[in-house]
CSV table of C-alpha atoms and ligand atoms in Angstrom, one decimal:
chain,number,residue,atom,x,y,z
A,243,UNK,CA,-5.6,-16.7,-1.1
A,244,UNK,CA,-7.2,-13.2,-0.7
A,245,UNK,CA,-5.8,-10.4,1.6
A,246,UNK,CA,-8.4,-10.8,4.6
A,247,UNK,CA,-9.1,-14.6,4.2
A,248,UNK,CA,-9.7,-16.1,7.6
A,249,UNK,CA,-10.2,-12.7,9.1
A,250,UNK,CA,-13.5,-12.1,11.0
A,251,UNK,CA,-14.3,-8.3,11.1
A,252,UNK,CA,-16.8,-6.8,13.3
A,253,UNK,CA,-17.8,-3.6,11.4
A,254,UNK,CA,-19.2,-1.0,13.5
A,255,UNK,CA,-21.3,1.8,12.2
A,256,UNK,CA,-21.9,5.0,14.5
A,257,UNK,CA,-24.2,7.9,13.3
A,258,UNK,CA,-22.9,10.0,10.4
A,259,UNK,CA,-23.7,10.6,6.8
A,260,UNK,CA,-20.5,8.7,6.0
A,261,UNK,CA,-22.5,5.6,6.7
A,262,UNK,CA,-23.4,5.6,3.1
A,263,UNK,CA,-19.7,4.5,2.3
A,264,UNK,CA,-19.9,1.7,5.0
A,265,UNK,CA,-22.2,-0.2,2.6
A,266,UNK,CA,-19.2,-0.1,-0.1
A,267,UNK,CA,-16.6,-0.8,2.7
A,268,UNK,CA,-18.6,-3.9,3.7
A,269,UNK,CA,-18.7,-5.3,0.1
A,270,UNK,CA,-15.1,-4.6,-0.3
A,271,UNK,CA,-14.2,-6.5,3.1
A,272,UNK,CA,-16.3,-9.5,2.0
A,273,UNK,CA,-14.7,-9.3,-1.5
A,274,UNK,CA,-11.2,-9.5,0.1
A,275,UNK,CA,-12.0,-12.6,1.9
A,276,UNK,CA,-13.2,-11.5,5.4
A,277,UNK,CA,-16.4,-12.5,7.2
A,278,UNK,CA,-18.1,-9.4,8.4
A,279,UNK,CA,-20.5,-8.9,11.4
A,280,UNK,CA,-22.2,-5.5,11.4
A,281,UNK,CA,-22.9,-3.6,14.4
A,282,UNK,CA,-24.7,-0.4,14.5
A,283,UNK,CA,-25.7,2.4,16.8
A,284,UNK,CA,-29.2,3.4,16.7
A,285,UNK,CA,-28.0,6.7,15.2
A,286,UNK,CA,-26.3,4.9,12.5
A,287,UNK,CA,-29.5,3.2,11.6
A,288,UNK,CA,-30.9,6.6,10.8
A,289,UNK,CA,-28.5,7.1,8.0
A,290,UNK,CA,-28.4,3.3,6.7
A,291,UNK,CA,-30.6,0.6,7.2
A,292,UNK,CA,-29.7,-2.7,8.8
A,293,UNK,CA,-31.5,-4.4,6.1
A,294,UNK,CA,-28.7,-3.2,3.4
A,295,UNK,CA,-26.0,-4.1,5.8
A,296,UNK,CA,-27.5,-7.6,6.5
A,297,UNK,CA,-27.8,-8.3,2.8
A,298,UNK,CA,-24.1,-7.2,2.0
A,299,UNK,CA,-22.6,-8.9,5.0
A,300,UNK,CA,-24.8,-12.1,4.6
A,301,UNK,CA,-25.5,-12.0,8.5
A,302,UNK,CA,-28.1,-10.5,10.8
A,303,UNK,CA,-27.0,-6.9,12.1
A,304,UNK,CA,-27.0,-6.1,15.6
A,305,UNK,CA,-28.2,-2.8,16.9
A,306,UNK,CA,-29.4,-3.1,20.4
A,307,UNK,CA,-27.6,-4.4,23.6
A,308,UNK,CA,-31.1,-5.7,24.4
A,309,UNK,CA,-31.1,-7.9,21.5
A,310,UNK,CA,-32.3,-11.3,22.7
A,311,UNK,CA,-31.2,-13.5,19.9
A,312,UNK,CA,-27.9,-14.5,21.6
A,313,UNK,CA,-28.6,-17.5,24.1
A,314,UNK,CA,-26.7,-15.9,27.0
A,315,UNK,CA,-28.1,-12.5,26.0
A,316,UNK,CA,-24.8,-10.9,25.9
A,317,UNK,CA,-24.0,-10.0,22.3
A,318,UNK,CA,-21.4,-7.5,23.6
A,319,UNK,CA,-19.2,-10.3,24.7
A,320,UNK,CA,-19.9,-12.9,22.1
A,321,UNK,CA,-19.5,-10.5,19.1
A,322,UNK,CA,-16.3,-8.9,20.3
A,323,UNK,CA,-14.6,-12.4,21.3
A,324,UNK,CA,-14.8,-13.8,17.7
A,325,UNK,CA,-13.4,-10.8,16.0
A,326,UNK,CA,-9.9,-10.5,14.7
A,327,UNK,CA,-10.4,-6.7,14.7
A,328,UNK,CA,-13.2,-4.3,15.2
A,329,UNK,CA,-13.3,-1.5,13.0
A,330,UNK,CA,-15.7,1.3,13.3
A,331,UNK,CA,-16.4,3.3,10.2
A,332,UNK,CA,-17.7,5.8,10.4
A,333,UNK,CA,-16.6,6.8,13.9
A,334,UNK,CA,-18.4,10.0,14.8
A,335,UNK,CA,-17.0,12.6,17.2
A,336,UNK,CA,-19.5,11.6,19.6
A,337,UNK,CA,-18.6,8.0,19.5
A,338,UNK,CA,-15.0,8.7,19.9
A,339,UNK,CA,-15.7,10.8,23.0
A,340,UNK,CA,-17.9,8.1,24.3
A,341,UNK,CA,-15.1,5.5,23.9
A,342,UNK,CA,-12.4,7.7,25.4
A,343,UNK,CA,-14.4,7.9,28.6
A,344,UNK,CA,-15.1,4.1,28.5
A,345,UNK,CA,-19.0,4.8,28.5
A,346,UNK,CA,-21.1,2.0,27.1
A,347,UNK,CA,-24.7,2.7,27.0
A,348,UNK,CA,-25.2,1.1,23.5
A,349,UNK,CA,-24.1,-2.2,22.0
A,350,UNK,CA,-21.2,-0.8,19.9
A,351,UNK,CA,-19.6,1.1,22.6
A,352,UNK,CA,-20.3,-1.6,25.2
A,353,UNK,CA,-18.6,-4.3,22.9
A,354,UNK,CA,-15.7,-2.0,22.2
A,355,UNK,CA,-15.1,-1.5,26.2
A,356,UNK,CA,-15.6,-5.3,26.8
A,357,UNK,CA,-13.3,-6.4,24.1
A,358,UNK,CA,-10.0,-8.2,25.3
A,359,UNK,CA,-7.5,-5.4,24.7
A,360,UNK,CA,-4.6,-7.7,23.9
A,361,UNK,CA,-6.3,-10.1,21.4
A,362,UNK,CA,-8.9,-7.8,19.7
A,363,UNK,CA,-7.5,-4.5,18.0
A,364,UNK,CA,-9.9,-1.5,17.6
A,365,UNK,CA,-9.5,0.7,14.6
A,366,UNK,CA,-11.7,3.8,13.9
A,367,UNK,CA,-12.2,5.7,10.7
A,368,UNK,CA,-13.3,9.1,11.8
A,369,UNK,CA,-15.9,11.0,9.8
A,370,UNK,CA,-17.2,14.5,10.7
A,371,UNK,CA,-17.2,18.2,9.7
A,372,UNK,CA,-14.1,20.0,9.6
A,373,UNK,CA,-14.7,22.1,12.6
A,374,UNK,CA,-15.6,19.1,14.7
A,375,UNK,CA,-12.5,17.6,13.4
A,376,UNK,CA,-10.3,20.3,14.2
A,377,UNK,CA,-11.8,21.1,17.7
A,378,UNK,CA,-9.4,20.7,20.6
A,379,UNK,CA,-11.7,18.3,22.2
A,380,UNK,CA,-11.7,16.0,19.2
A,381,UNK,CA,-7.9,16.4,18.7
A,382,UNK,CA,-7.4,15.6,22.4
A,383,UNK,CA,-9.7,12.7,22.2
A,384,UNK,CA,-7.9,11.2,19.3
A,385,UNK,CA,-4.5,11.6,21.0
A,386,UNK,CA,-5.9,9.8,24.0
A,387,UNK,CA,-7.6,7.1,22.1
A,388,UNK,CA,-4.2,6.5,20.2
A,389,UNK,CA,-2.5,6.5,23.6
A,390,UNK,CA,-4.7,3.9,24.9
A,391,UNK,CA,-3.9,1.6,21.9
A,392,UNK,CA,-6.7,2.4,19.6
A,393,UNK,CA,-5.5,2.5,15.9
A,394,UNK,CA,-7.2,5.7,14.6
A,395,UNK,CA,-6.9,6.0,10.9
A,396,UNK,CA,-6.2,9.3,9.1
A,397,UNK,CA,-9.3,11.3,7.7
A,398,UNK,CA,-9.7,12.4,4.1
A,399,UNK,CA,-9.6,16.0,2.9
A,400,UNK,CA,-12.1,17.7,0.6
A,401,UNK,CA,-15.8,18.5,-0.1
A,402,UNK,CA,-17.9,17.6,2.8
A,403,UNK,CA,-21.8,16.7,2.9
A,404,UNK,CA,-22.3,20.1,4.8
A,405,UNK,CA,-21.0,22.0,1.7
A,406,UNK,CA,-17.8,23.0,3.5
A,407,UNK,CA,-14.3,22.0,2.3
A,408,UNK,CA,-11.7,20.6,4.6
A,409,UNK,CA,-10.3,17.7,6.7
A,410,UNK,CA,-12.6,15.4,8.4
A,411,UNK,CA,-14.2,13.3,5.6
A,412,UNK,CA,-14.0,9.5,6.2
A,413,UNK,CA,-11.4,7.8,3.9
A,414,UNK,CA,-12.8,6.1,0.7
A,415,UNK,CA,-13.8,2.4,1.3
A,416,UNK,CA,-10.6,1.2,-0.7
A,417,UNK,CA,-8.5,3.1,1.4
A,418,UNK,CA,-9.8,1.8,4.6
A,419,UNK,CA,-9.5,-1.5,3.1
A,420,UNK,CA,-5.9,-1.0,2.3
A,421,UNK,CA,-5.1,0.2,5.8
A,422,UNK,CA,-6.8,-2.7,7.4
A,423,UNK,CA,-4.7,-5.2,5.1
A,424,UNK,CA,-1.7,-3.3,6.1
A,425,UNK,CA,-2.6,-3.4,9.8
A,426,UNK,CA,-2.4,-7.2,9.8
A,427,UNK,CA,1.0,-7.5,8.1
A,428,UNK,CA,3.9,-8.3,10.3
A,429,UNK,CA,5.9,-4.9,10.9
A,430,UNK,CA,9.3,-6.4,10.0
A,431,UNK,CA,10.6,-3.3,8.6
A,432,UNK,CA,9.4,-0.9,11.3
A,433,UNK,CA,11.6,2.3,11.5
A,434,UNK,CA,13.5,1.5,8.2
A,435,UNK,CA,13.7,3.6,5.3
A,436,UNK,CA,13.0,2.1,2.0
A,437,UNK,CA,13.7,3.4,-1.6
A,438,UNK,CA,12.1,1.6,-4.5
A,439,UNK,CA,12.5,2.6,-8.4
A,440,UNK,CA,9.7,1.3,-10.6
A,441,UNK,CA,8.4,1.3,-14.0
A,442,UNK,CA,9.9,2.1,-17.4
A,443,UNK,CA,11.8,5.2,-18.3
A,444,UNK,CA,10.8,7.3,-21.5
A,445,UNK,CA,13.7,8.8,-23.6
A,446,UNK,CA,12.5,11.6,-25.8
A,447,UNK,CA,13.6,11.5,-29.5
A,448,UNK,CA,11.5,14.7,-30.1
A,449,UNK,CA,8.7,16.5,-28.4
A,450,UNK,CA,6.1,14.0,-29.5
A,451,UNK,CA,8.0,10.6,-29.7
A,452,UNK,CA,10.2,8.6,-27.6
A,453,UNK,CA,11.5,5.3,-26.5
A,454,UNK,CA,10.2,3.2,-23.5
A,455,UNK,CA,9.6,-0.3,-22.6
A,456,UNK,CA,6.8,-2.7,-21.6
A,457,UNK,CA,7.6,-2.4,-17.8
A,458,UNK,CA,4.0,-1.8,-16.2
A,459,UNK,CA,5.6,-0.8,-12.7
A,460,UNK,CA,3.4,-3.3,-10.8
A,461,UNK,CA,6.2,-5.3,-9.3
A,462,UNK,CA,7.8,-2.2,-8.0
A,463,UNK,CA,4.6,-0.6,-6.7
A,464,UNK,CA,3.7,-4.0,-4.8
A,465,UNK,CA,7.2,-3.7,-3.2
A,466,UNK,CA,6.6,-0.3,-2.3
A,467,UNK,CA,3.2,-1.1,-0.6
A,468,UNK,CA,4.5,-4.2,1.2
A,469,UNK,CA,7.4,-2.3,2.4
A,470,UNK,CA,5.0,0.3,3.7
A,471,UNK,CA,2.7,-2.4,5.3
A,472,UNK,CA,5.8,-3.8,7.0
A,473,UNK,CA,6.2,-0.5,8.5
A,474,UNK,CA,8.7,1.2,6.7
A,475,UNK,CA,8.9,5.0,5.4
A,476,UNK,CA,8.9,4.3,1.6
A,477,UNK,CA,10.0,6.5,-1.3
A,478,UNK,CA,8.9,5.2,-4.6
A,479,UNK,CA,10.7,6.8,-7.7
A,480,UNK,CA,8.4,5.9,-10.4
A,481,UNK,CA,8.7,6.3,-14.3
A,482,UNK,CA,5.8,7.2,-16.3
A,483,UNK,CA,3.0,4.7,-15.4
A,484,UNK,CA,-0.8,5.3,-14.4
A,485,UNK,CA,-0.8,3.1,-11.4
A,486,UNK,CA,-2.3,4.5,-8.0
A,487,UNK,CA,0.2,5.3,-5.3
A,488,UNK,CA,0.3,2.8,-2.5
A,489,UNK,CA,-1.0,4.3,0.7
A,490,UNK,CA,1.3,6.1,2.9
A,491,UNK,CA,4.2,6.0,0.3
A,492,UNK,CA,6.0,9.1,-0.9
A,493,UNK,CA,6.0,9.0,-4.6
A,494,UNK,CA,8.5,10.9,-6.8
A,495,UNK,CA,7.4,10.9,-10.7
A,496,UNK,CA,10.3,11.0,-13.1
A,497,UNK,CA,10.5,10.4,-17.0
A,498,UNK,CA,13.9,9.7,-18.2
A,499,UNK,CA,16.8,7.5,-16.8
A,500,UNK,CA,18.7,10.6,-15.8
A,501,UNK,CA,15.8,12.1,-14.0
A,502,UNK,CA,15.3,8.8,-12.2
A,503,UNK,CA,19.1,8.6,-11.1
A,504,UNK,CA,18.8,12.2,-9.9
A,505,UNK,CA,15.6,11.4,-7.7
A,506,UNK,CA,17.3,8.0,-6.5
A,507,UNK,CA,20.4,9.8,-5.5
A,508,UNK,CA,18.6,12.4,-3.5
A,509,UNK,CA,16.7,9.9,-1.6
A,510,UNK,CA,20.0,7.6,-1.0
A,511,UNK,CA,21.3,9.3,2.1
A,512,UNK,CA,18.4,8.7,4.2
A,513,UNK,CA,17.5,5.0,2.9
A,514,UNK,CA,18.6,1.8,4.3
A,515,UNK,CA,17.3,-0.4,1.6
A,516,UNK,CA,17.2,0.2,-2.2
A,517,UNK,CA,15.1,-2.0,-4.3
A,518,UNK,CA,15.7,-1.4,-8.2
A,519,UNK,CA,12.7,-2.7,-9.9
A,520,UNK,CA,12.9,-0.1,-12.7
A,521,UNK,CA,13.4,-1.2,-16.2
A,522,UNK,CA,15.8,1.7,-17.0
A,523,UNK,CA,16.3,2.2,-20.6
A,524,UNK,CA,19.9,1.2,-21.4
A,525,UNK,CA,20.3,3.9,-24.1
A,526,UNK,CA,18.9,7.3,-25.0
A,527,UNK,CA,18.9,9.2,-28.3
A,528,UNK,CA,22.0,11.2,-28.4
A,529,UNK,CA,20.1,14.2,-29.0
A,530,UNK,CA,16.5,14.9,-28.4
A,531,UNK,CA,15.2,17.2,-31.4
A,532,UNK,CA,13.6,20.5,-29.9
A,533,UNK,CA,10.9,20.3,-32.7
A,534,UNK,CA,8.9,17.4,-34.1
A,535,UNK,CA,11.0,15.6,-36.8
A,536,UNK,CA,9.1,16.0,-39.9
A,537,UNK,CA,9.0,13.7,-43.2
A,538,UNK,CA,10.7,15.5,-45.9
A,539,UNK,CA,8.8,13.7,-48.7
A,540,UNK,CA,12.0,11.9,-49.8
A,541,UNK,CA,11.2,8.5,-48.4
A,542,UNK,CA,14.6,8.7,-46.4
A,543,UNK,CA,14.3,7.6,-42.7
A,544,UNK,CA,16.1,9.8,-40.0
A,545,UNK,CA,19.2,8.1,-38.4
A,546,UNK,CA,19.0,7.9,-34.6
A,547,UNK,CA,22.3,7.9,-32.7
A,548,UNK,CA,22.3,6.6,-29.0
A,549,UNK,CA,24.1,7.3,-25.7
A,550,UNK,CA,24.3,4.9,-22.9
A,551,UNK,CA,22.3,5.9,-19.9
A,552,UNK,CA,23.9,5.9,-16.4
A,553,UNK,CA,23.5,2.5,-14.5
A,554,UNK,CA,21.7,3.8,-11.4
A,555,UNK,CA,21.9,0.6,-9.4
A,556,UNK,CA,25.4,0.1,-10.0
A,557,UNK,CA,26.2,3.7,-9.0
A,558,UNK,CA,24.2,3.4,-5.9
A,559,UNK,CA,26.0,0.0,-5.1
A,560,UNK,CA,29.2,1.6,-5.3
A,561,UNK,CA,28.2,4.6,-2.9
A,562,UNK,CA,30.0,5.0,0.3
A,563,UNK,CA,26.6,4.3,2.0
A,564,UNK,CA,26.1,0.9,0.2
A,565,UNK,CA,29.7,-0.2,0.7
A,566,UNK,CA,29.8,0.7,4.4
A,567,UNK,CA,26.8,-1.5,4.9
A,568,UNK,CA,24.5,1.2,5.7
A,569,UNK,CA,22.5,0.6,2.7
A,570,UNK,CA,21.3,-2.7,1.5
A,571,UNK,CA,20.8,-2.7,-2.5
A,572,UNK,CA,18.5,-5.3,-4.1
A,573,UNK,CA,18.8,-5.6,-8.1
A,574,UNK,CA,16.2,-6.9,-10.4
A,575,UNK,CA,16.8,-8.7,-13.6
A,576,UNK,CA,14.4,-9.0,-16.4
A,577,UNK,CA,15.5,-11.7,-18.6
A,578,UNK,CA,14.0,-13.6,-21.3
A,579,UNK,CA,15.9,-16.9,-21.1
A,580,UNK,CA,18.6,-18.6,-19.1
A,581,UNK,CA,17.5,-17.0,-15.9
A,582,UNK,CA,19.8,-18.3,-13.4
A,583,UNK,CA,23.1,-17.8,-15.1
A,584,UNK,CA,22.1,-14.2,-16.2
A,585,UNK,CA,21.1,-13.2,-12.7
A,586,UNK,CA,24.2,-14.7,-11.0
A,587,UNK,CA,26.3,-12.8,-13.6
A,588,UNK,CA,24.2,-9.6,-13.1
A,589,UNK,CA,24.6,-9.7,-9.3
A,590,UNK,CA,28.2,-9.6,-9.5
A,591,UNK,CA,28.6,-7.1,-12.3
A,592,UNK,CA,26.1,-4.8,-10.3
A,593,UNK,CA,27.8,-5.5,-7.1
A,594,UNK,CA,24.8,-6.1,-5.2
A,595,UNK,CA,24.4,-8.5,-2.3
A,596,UNK,CA,20.9,-9.7,-3.7
A,597,UNK,CA,19.5,-9.9,-7.1
A,598,UNK,CA,16.0,-10.9,-7.9
A,599,UNK,CA,15.5,-12.7,-11.4
A,600,UNK,CA,12.2,-12.9,-13.3
A,601,UNK,CA,11.2,-13.5,-16.9
A,602,UNK,CA,10.4,-10.2,-18.2
A,603,UNK,CA,8.2,-11.1,-21.3
A,604,UNK,CA,6.1,-13.6,-19.0
A,605,UNK,CA,5.5,-10.9,-16.3
A,606,UNK,CA,5.4,-7.3,-17.9
A,607,UNK,CA,1.9,-6.0,-17.3
A,608,UNK,CA,0.6,-9.1,-15.4
A,609,UNK,CA,-0.8,-9.2,-11.9
A,610,UNK,CA,1.5,-12.3,-10.9
A,611,UNK,CA,4.9,-13.4,-11.4
A,612,UNK,CA,7.6,-15.8,-10.1
A,613,UNK,CA,11.0,-14.7,-8.6
A,614,UNK,CA,14.4,-16.2,-8.2
A,615,UNK,CA,16.5,-14.7,-5.5
A,616,UNK,CA,20.2,-14.9,-6.0
A,617,UNK,CA,22.7,-14.1,-3.6
A,618,UNK,CA,26.2,-15.1,-2.7
A,619,UNK,CA,25.1,-18.4,-1.5
A,620,UNK,CA,22.9,-19.5,-4.1
A,621,UNK,CA,19.5,-19.2,-5.5
A,622,UNK,CA,16.0,-19.6,-4.0
A,623,UNK,CA,12.8,-19.6,-5.9
A,624,UNK,CA,9.6,-18.0,-4.8
A,625,UNK,CA,7.1,-19.7,-6.9
A,626,UNK,CA,4.2,-18.2,-9.0
A,627,UNK,CA,2.0,-15.9,-7.2
A,628,UNK,CA,0.4,-12.4,-7.2
A,629,UNK,CA,3.0,-9.7,-7.3
A,630,UNK,CA,1.8,-8.5,-4.1
A,631,UNK,CA,2.4,-11.7,-2.3
A,632,UNK,CA,5.7,-12.1,-3.8
A,633,UNK,CA,6.5,-8.5,-2.6
A,634,UNK,CA,5.6,-9.3,1.1
A,635,UNK,CA,7.9,-12.6,0.8
A,636,UNK,CA,10.7,-10.5,-0.7
A,637,UNK,CA,10.1,-7.9,2.1
A,638,UNK,CA,10.2,-10.5,4.7
A,639,UNK,CA,13.5,-11.9,3.2
A,640,UNK,CA,15.1,-8.4,3.2
A,641,UNK,CA,14.0,-7.9,6.9
A,642,UNK,CA,15.8,-11.2,7.8
A,643,UNK,CA,19.0,-10.1,5.9
A,644,UNK,CA,18.9,-6.8,7.7
A,645,UNK,CA,18.5,-8.4,11.0
A,646,UNK,CA,21.7,-10.5,10.7
B,109,CTP,N1,19.4,-0.7,-13.8
B,109,CTP,C1,19.6,0.6,-13.4
B,109,CTP,N2,20.2,1.5,-14.4
B,109,CTP,C2,20.2,1.1,-15.7
B,109,CTP,C3,20.1,-0.2,-16.2
B,109,CTP,C4,19.6,-1.1,-15.1
B,109,CTP,O1,19.5,0.8,-12.3
B,109,CTP,N3,20.8,2.0,-16.3
B,109,CTP,C5,19.0,-1.5,-12.8
B,109,CTP,C6,17.5,-2.2,-12.8
B,109,CTP,O2,16.7,-1.3,-12.2
B,109,CTP,C7,17.6,-3.7,-12.2
B,109,CTP,C8,19.0,-4.0,-12.7
B,109,CTP,O3,19.7,-2.7,-12.8
B,109,CTP,O4,17.5,-3.5,-10.9
B,109,CTP,C9,19.2,-4.9,-13.9
B,109,CTP,O5,18.5,-4.3,-14.9
B,109,CTP,P1,18.4,-5.0,-16.3
B,109,CTP,O6,17.7,-4.1,-17.3
B,109,CTP,O7,17.7,-6.4,-16.2
B,109,CTP,O8,19.9,-5.3,-16.7
B,109,CTP,P2,20.8,-4.3,-17.5
B,109,CTP,O9,22.1,-3.8,-16.6
B,109,CTP,O10,20.1,-3.4,-18.4
B,109,CTP,O11,21.6,-5.5,-18.4
B,109,CTP,P3,20.9,-6.1,-19.8
B,109,CTP,O12,20.1,-5.3,-20.4
B,109,CTP,O13,22.0,-6.4,-20.6
B,109,CTP,O14,20.1,-7.4,-19.4
């Protein structure tokens, strides 16, 4: 099961230097399981050859509205009707202006105008010089296109082909792919605010050493991504991991359990769901040394004394917000054995309505997992799958509980 399996995407290219990224995007779409039909404007064909796009999409490319290959000679109807979505990347300033006015003097704009509005969504990835992007005409057009139901993606920021620096770059292919995958997910958490803690914590012993654990943060990052895909505003409080932040997610980096607690508590007042996936260190060294602890040559080892860290989840679960039902708390349990019993006991001890159990050593660092959802009624298994698939199922489960 890949992210875009069974999806048929019409990938439109209008004229712009960002066409060079469309080749990579096409590959990424195919790799994600989509079938891709490329339609290019004549201007786009100045920047990227149809030969390249045909090779990458494994289908003949359409450029002209007079293309006679279709038996009924209506490529603009046939191509659009088959699509699960039309994605124009790059969408030039001129092409967006054209769409806005319902003009249709080339195959791509003709196909966009002729598409059934209720069945075939249109996504645009704008790409242009920063002055063109900032121009009131373009901004007006973007606002009107959105009001007409077109899904206009954000633009990137940074170096531009013209040598200037600013807003207007086309998003990177991987970013467009992530946005497209998110677009197809059901918006079961639309308008909700979700807080996720993820990763290990790091408790310093001295300036160069510390205690941490094997949590990779992948499950928590997948949950943050799935919640965002489902339409939520997401804050992700992350321990020290080097994972990329899911698109549209607000990330707060922390190191120690106490820093994590502070960041979580700051976000609790506006959150409606808290999912605590972080593997918080249970103890921290009593006193972190200011300077590196050195061997003194005697063979004597230093003695470490520990203090218990605050239990972040239990604290949040006892907050007024959680107790009043305004905040739904979900705990995680990483166990090594006897998962069901430990998860049941932990759910009660933490005072949370839902606790998700998993076998720590089997999942730490991996891309897949299996989950056991334990609530007051009993337990339900989410069988072995990728962490992202499991995260989406968990998000749907949480959304159902919120709806009751
Ligand atoms: N948790 C937390 N703060 C802590 C310890 C744990 O918020 N100081 C949260 C975790 O994010 C997770 C849940 O509590 O959602 C359970 O974490 P886990 O490490 O499995 O349990 P512990 O409470 O540490 O119990 P034990 O180590 O004895 O299994």
